[in-house]
PDB file of C-alpha atoms in Angstrom:
ATOM      1  CA  MET A  35     116.635  83.969  83.620  1.00  0.00           C
ATOM      2  CA  ILE A  36     113.160  84.630  85.670  1.00  0.00           C
ATOM      3  CA  THR A  37     110.908  82.320  87.097  1.00  0.00           C
ATOM      4  CA  ILE A  38     108.077  82.890  88.725  1.00  0.00           C
ATOM      5  CA  ARG A  39     107.223  80.476  91.645  1.00  0.00           C
ATOM      6  CA  ASP A  40     103.582  80.940  94.414  1.00  0.00           C
ATOM      7  CA  GLY A  41     104.118  82.527  97.447  1.00  0.00           C
ATOM      8  CA  ALA A  42     103.497  80.769 100.454  1.00  0.00           C
ATOM      9  CA  PRO A  43     103.669  81.850 104.514  1.00  0.00           C
ATOM     10  CA  ALA A  44     106.881  81.331 104.356  1.00  0.00           C
ATOM     11  CA  ASP A  45     107.103  83.856 101.997  1.00  0.00           C
ATOM     12  CA  GLU A  46     106.204  87.022 104.649  1.00  0.00           C
ATOM     13  CA  PHE A  47     110.136  88.214 105.468  1.00  0.00           C
ATOM     14  CA  PHE A  48     110.382  89.096 101.978  1.00  0.00           C
ATOM     15  CA  LEU A  49     106.763  90.533 101.154  1.00  0.00           C
ATOM     16  CA  LYS A  50     107.733  92.651 104.222  1.00  0.00           C
ATOM     17  CA  GLU A  51     110.845  93.872 102.326  1.00  0.00           C
ATOM     18  CA  MET A  52     109.341  94.455  98.988  1.00  0.00           C
ATOM     19  CA  THR A  53     106.514  96.125 101.041  1.00  0.00           C
ATOM     20  CA  TYR A  54     109.187  98.617 101.357  1.00  0.00           C
ATOM     21  CA  GLN A  55     110.904  98.867  98.522  1.00  0.00           C
ATOM     22  CA  ALA A  56     106.367  98.749  96.680  1.00  0.00           C
ATOM     23  CA  ILE A  57     106.642 102.976  98.273  1.00  0.00           C
ATOM     24  CA  TYR A  58     107.619 105.136  95.875  1.00  0.00           C
ATOM     25  CA  SER A  59     110.168 107.567  96.299  1.00  0.00           C
ATOM     26  CA  PRO A  60     111.083 109.128  92.987  1.00  0.00           C
ATOM     27  CA  GLU A  61     114.443 109.111  94.025  1.00  0.00           C
ATOM     28  CA  GLY A  62     114.449 105.653  94.158  1.00  0.00           C
ATOM     29  CA  GLY A  63     113.408 104.913  97.603  1.00  0.00           C
ATOM     30  CA  GLY A  64     115.515 105.094 101.380  1.00  0.00           C
ATOM     31  CA  PHE A  65     114.325 108.229 102.466  1.00  0.00           C
ATOM     32  CA  LEU A  66     111.825 106.383 104.333  1.00  0.00           C
ATOM     33  CA  PRO A  67     113.015 104.381 107.710  1.00  0.00           C
ATOM     34  CA  ARG A  68     112.191 101.211 107.897  1.00  0.00           C
ATOM     35  CA  LYS A  69     110.706 101.595 110.955  1.00  0.00           C
ATOM     36  CA  ILE A  70     107.880 103.186 108.881  1.00  0.00           C
ATOM     37  CA  LEU A  71     107.330  98.639 107.915  1.00  0.00           C
ATOM     38  CA  GLU A  72     105.665  98.071 111.698  1.00  0.00           C
ATOM     39  CA  GLU A  73     103.340 100.672 111.585  1.00  0.00           C
ATOM     40  CA  PRO A  74      99.712  99.202 110.814  1.00  0.00           C
ATOM     41  CA  ALA A  75      98.740 100.385 108.121  1.00  0.00           C
ATOM     42  CA  ILE A  76     101.772  98.915 106.419  1.00  0.00           C
ATOM     43  CA  ARG A  77     102.268  96.034 108.483  1.00  0.00           C
ATOM     44  CA  ARG A  78      99.049  94.826 106.980  1.00  0.00           C
ATOM     45  CA  TYR A  79     100.260  94.747 103.597  1.00  0.00           C
ATOM     46  CA  TYR A  80     102.742  91.304 104.989  1.00  0.00           C
ATOM     47  CA  ALA A  81     102.083  89.965 108.572  1.00  0.00           C
ATOM     48  CA  ASP A  82     100.905  87.302 108.310  1.00  0.00           C
ATOM     49  CA  PHE A  83     101.129  85.850 105.111  1.00  0.00           C
ATOM     50  CA  GLY A  84      98.708  83.653 104.173  1.00  0.00           C
ATOM     51  CA  ARG A  85      95.519  83.554 105.746  1.00  0.00           C
ATOM     52  CA  GLU A  86      92.398  83.610 103.550  1.00  0.00           C
ATOM     53  CA  GLY A  87      92.462  84.422 100.157  1.00  0.00           C
ATOM     54  CA  ASP A  88      96.528  85.953 100.554  1.00  0.00           C
ATOM     55  CA  VAL A  89      97.915  84.970  96.959  1.00  0.00           C
ATOM     56  CA  ALA A  90     101.156  85.923  96.165  1.00  0.00           C
ATOM     57  CA  PHE A  91     103.173  84.795  93.439  1.00  0.00           C
ATOM     58  CA  ILE A  92     107.539  85.815  93.748  1.00  0.00           C
ATOM     59  CA  ALA A  93     109.931  85.900  90.986  1.00  0.00           C
ATOM     60  CA  LEU A  94     113.424  84.599  90.959  1.00  0.00           C
ATOM     61  CA  SER A  95     116.745  85.166  89.685  1.00  0.00           C
ATOM     62  CA  ASP A  96     119.484  81.664  90.130  1.00  0.00           C
ATOM     63  CA  ASP A  97     116.865  80.836  92.548  1.00  0.00           C
ATOM     64  CA  LYS A  98     117.105  84.264  94.176  1.00  0.00           C
ATOM     65  CA  ALA A  99     113.310  86.572  94.819  1.00  0.00           C
ATOM     66  CA  VAL A 100     114.056  89.319  93.365  1.00  0.00           C
ATOM     67  CA  GLY A 101     110.332  90.456  93.188  1.00  0.00           C
ATOM     68  CA  ALA A 102     107.113  89.796  94.530  1.00  0.00           C
ATOM     69  CA  VAL A 103     102.934  90.497  93.386  1.00  0.00           C
ATOM     70  CA  TRP A 104     100.015  89.691  95.754  1.00  0.00           C
ATOM     71  CA  VAL A 105      97.208  90.022  96.805  1.00  0.00           C
ATOM     72  CA  ARG A 106      95.197  91.347 100.237  1.00  0.00           C
ATOM     73  CA  LEU A 107      91.447  91.316 101.769  1.00  0.00           C
ATOM     74  CA  ALA A 108      90.886  93.557 104.287  1.00  0.00           C
ATOM     75  CA  THR A 109      87.834  94.601 105.825  1.00  0.00           C
ATOM     76  CA  THR A 110      87.174  98.475 106.682  1.00  0.00           C
ATOM     77  CA  ALA A 111      88.536  97.951 109.845  1.00  0.00           C
ATOM     78  CA  GLN A 112      92.364  97.249 108.598  1.00  0.00           C
ATOM     79  CA  LYS A 113      92.446  99.163 104.633  1.00  0.00           C
ATOM     80  CA  GLY A 114      95.231  99.399 103.438  1.00  0.00           C
ATOM     81  CA  TYR A 115      95.841 102.330 101.504  1.00  0.00           C
ATOM     82  CA  GLY A 116      94.043 101.371  97.813  1.00  0.00           C
ATOM     83  CA  PHE A 117      91.137  99.750  99.926  1.00  0.00           C
ATOM     84  CA  VAL A 118      87.605  99.936  97.402  1.00  0.00           C
ATOM     85  CA  ARG A 119      85.959  97.294  98.799  1.00  0.00           C
ATOM     86  CA  SER A 120      85.876  94.551 101.564  1.00  0.00           C
ATOM     87  CA  ASP A 121      85.127  92.095  98.610  1.00  0.00           C
ATOM     88  CA  VAL A 122      87.776  93.941  96.117  1.00  0.00           C
ATOM     89  CA  PRO A 123      91.067  92.533  96.798  1.00  0.00           C
ATOM     90  CA  GLU A 124      94.538  94.782  96.538  1.00  0.00           C
ATOM     91  CA  LEU A 125      97.030  93.973  94.481  1.00  0.00           C
ATOM     92  CA  ALA A 126     100.747  95.040  95.683  1.00  0.00           C
ATOM     93  CA  ILE A 127     103.739  94.685  93.694  1.00  0.00           C
ATOM     94  CA  ALA A 128     107.575  95.328  93.726  1.00  0.00           C
ATOM     95  CA  VAL A 129     110.712  94.681  92.108  1.00  0.00           C
ATOM     96  CA  LEU A 130     114.392  95.157  93.680  1.00  0.00           C
ATOM     97  CA  PRO A 131     115.714  98.127  92.398  1.00  0.00           C
ATOM     98  CA  ALA A 132     118.517  96.548  90.931  1.00  0.00           C
ATOM     99  CA  PHE A 133     116.007  94.093  88.498  1.00  0.00           C
ATOM    100  CA  ARG A 134     113.877  96.333  87.249  1.00  0.00           C
ATOM    101  CA  GLY A 135     113.391  97.389  83.704  1.00  0.00           C
ATOM    102  CA  ARG A 136     114.213  94.111  82.752  1.00  0.00           C
ATOM    103  CA  GLY A 137     110.158  93.182  82.452  1.00  0.00           C
ATOM    104  CA  ILE A 138     109.722  91.838  85.672  1.00  0.00           C
ATOM    105  CA  GLY A 139     106.459  94.013  87.259  1.00  0.00           C
ATOM    106  CA  THR A 140     104.521  93.179  83.734  1.00  0.00           C
ATOM    107  CA  ALA A 141     105.790  89.519  83.926  1.00  0.00           C
ATOM    108  CA  LEU A 142     104.041  89.276  88.057  1.00  0.00           C
ATOM    109  CA  LEU A 143     101.245  91.588  87.203  1.00  0.00           C
ATOM    110  CA  GLU A 144     100.215  88.877  84.533  1.00  0.00           C
ATOM    111  CA  GLN A 145     100.884  86.044  86.507  1.00  0.00           C
ATOM    112  CA  MET A 146      98.425  87.631  89.066  1.00  0.00           C
ATOM    113  CA  LEU A 147      95.538  88.976  86.963  1.00  0.00           C
ATOM    114  CA  THR A 148      95.554  85.461  84.967  1.00  0.00           C
ATOM    115  CA  HIS A 149      95.287  83.892  88.310  1.00  0.00           C
ATOM    116  CA  LEU A 150      93.055  86.527  89.649  1.00  0.00           C
ATOM    117  CA  HIS A 151      90.787  86.035  86.076  1.00  0.00           C
ATOM    118  CA  ALA A 152      89.971  82.678  86.838  1.00  0.00           C
ATOM    119  CA  THR A 153      88.744  83.016  90.911  1.00  0.00           C
ATOM    120  CA  GLY A 154      85.625  84.559  89.859  1.00  0.00           C
ATOM    121  CA  LEU A 155      86.590  86.914  91.695  1.00  0.00           C
ATOM    122  CA  GLU A 156      85.065  90.799  90.529  1.00  0.00           C
ATOM    123  CA  ALA A 157      87.997  92.562  90.305  1.00  0.00           C
ATOM    124  CA  VAL A 158      90.752  94.224  92.283  1.00  0.00           C
ATOM    125  CA  SER A 159      92.353  97.648  93.085  1.00  0.00           C
ATOM    126  CA  LEU A 160      95.581  98.928  93.681  1.00  0.00           C
ATOM    127  CA  SER A 161      96.396 102.588  95.933  1.00  0.00           C
ATOM    128  CA  VAL A 162     100.623 103.779  93.498  1.00  0.00           C
ATOM    129  CA  SER A 163     102.436 107.333  93.701  1.00  0.00           C
ATOM    130  CA  ARG A 164     100.262 109.676  91.265  1.00  0.00           C
ATOM    131  CA  SER A 165     104.399 110.772  89.981  1.00  0.00           C
ATOM    132  CA  ASN A 166     105.213 106.914  90.120  1.00  0.00           C
ATOM    133  CA  PRO A 167     106.357 105.157  86.233  1.00  0.00           C
ATOM    134  CA  ALA A 168     104.641 101.988  87.380  1.00  0.00           C
ATOM    135  CA  ARG A 169     101.224 104.338  86.511  1.00  0.00           C
ATOM    136  CA  LYS A 170     101.332 103.483  83.682  1.00  0.00           C
ATOM    137  CA  LEU A 171     102.201  99.902  83.757  1.00  0.00           C
ATOM    138  CA  TYR A 172      98.553  98.897  85.589  1.00  0.00           C
ATOM    139  CA  GLU A 173      96.999 101.595  82.996  1.00  0.00           C
ATOM    140  CA  ARG A 174      98.466  99.274  79.961  1.00  0.00           C
ATOM    141  CA  HIS A 175      97.111  96.018  82.216  1.00  0.00           C
ATOM    142  CA  GLY A 176      93.350  97.656  82.607  1.00  0.00           C
ATOM    143  CA  PHE A 177      93.462  99.641  85.348  1.00  0.00           C
ATOM    144  CA  SER A 178      91.712 102.599  85.771  1.00  0.00           C
ATOM    145  CA  LEU A 179      91.769 105.952  88.638  1.00  0.00           C
ATOM    146  CA  VAL A 180      88.744 105.384  90.658  1.00  0.00           C
ATOM    147  CA  LYS A 181      90.236 107.599  93.518  1.00  0.00           C
ATOM    148  CA  ASN A 182      92.768 109.792  93.377  1.00  0.00           C
ATOM    149  CA  GLN A 183      94.685 111.126  96.879  1.00  0.00           C
ATOM    150  CA  LYS A 184      96.473 113.940  97.578  1.00  0.00           C
ATOM    151  CA  ASN A 185      99.537 112.303  96.342  1.00  0.00           C
ATOM    152  CA  SER A 186      98.483 109.361  95.563  1.00  0.00           C
ATOM    153  CA  CYS A 187      95.629 106.824  93.385  1.00  0.00           C
ATOM    154  CA  THR A 188      93.776 104.372  94.062  1.00  0.00           C
ATOM    155  CA  MET A 189      93.775 102.271  90.706  1.00  0.00           C
ATOM    156  CA  LEU A 190      90.694  99.552  89.359  1.00  0.00           C
ATOM    157  CA  ILE A 191      90.238  97.331  87.597  1.00  0.00           C
ATOM    158  CA  GLY A 192      87.080  94.225  86.547  1.00  0.00           C
ATOM    159  CA  LEU A 193      87.646  91.011  85.720  1.00  0.00           C
ATOM    160  CA  THR A 194      84.559  90.060  85.325  1.00  0.00           C
TER     161      THR A 194
END
């Protein structure tokens, strides 16, 4: 059985792992060296988690963390791949490979969208590889394409 709890600053190490898992590879991941997690453009997704505006939910299976969804606000100086503007948080989501295909990502995304709707935020964005099957999940939940890059796209959902 899967349960979902609120994230906390102590989850930073797990969010680092989830950041690695979120980097989509058609072969199922693992082709990128883990040192990519130390690049500033990637570190911004997990480093110092717990800042103002940070929100996370962690999926648990038998009390073991197996997935996460989180949002962070960024500045134009430290924007992520799905940056739209400084008042729109960027969403990241990942599930450990052994737990994919069980509805965990859907449950996490729905939990976050419900939470964000209640906060009065105008929108949330994300970046997804153009070939990532998760793109269909985002589209089903109302995200729409706002920017196409070579290998990825930025998607946005209005919350008001």
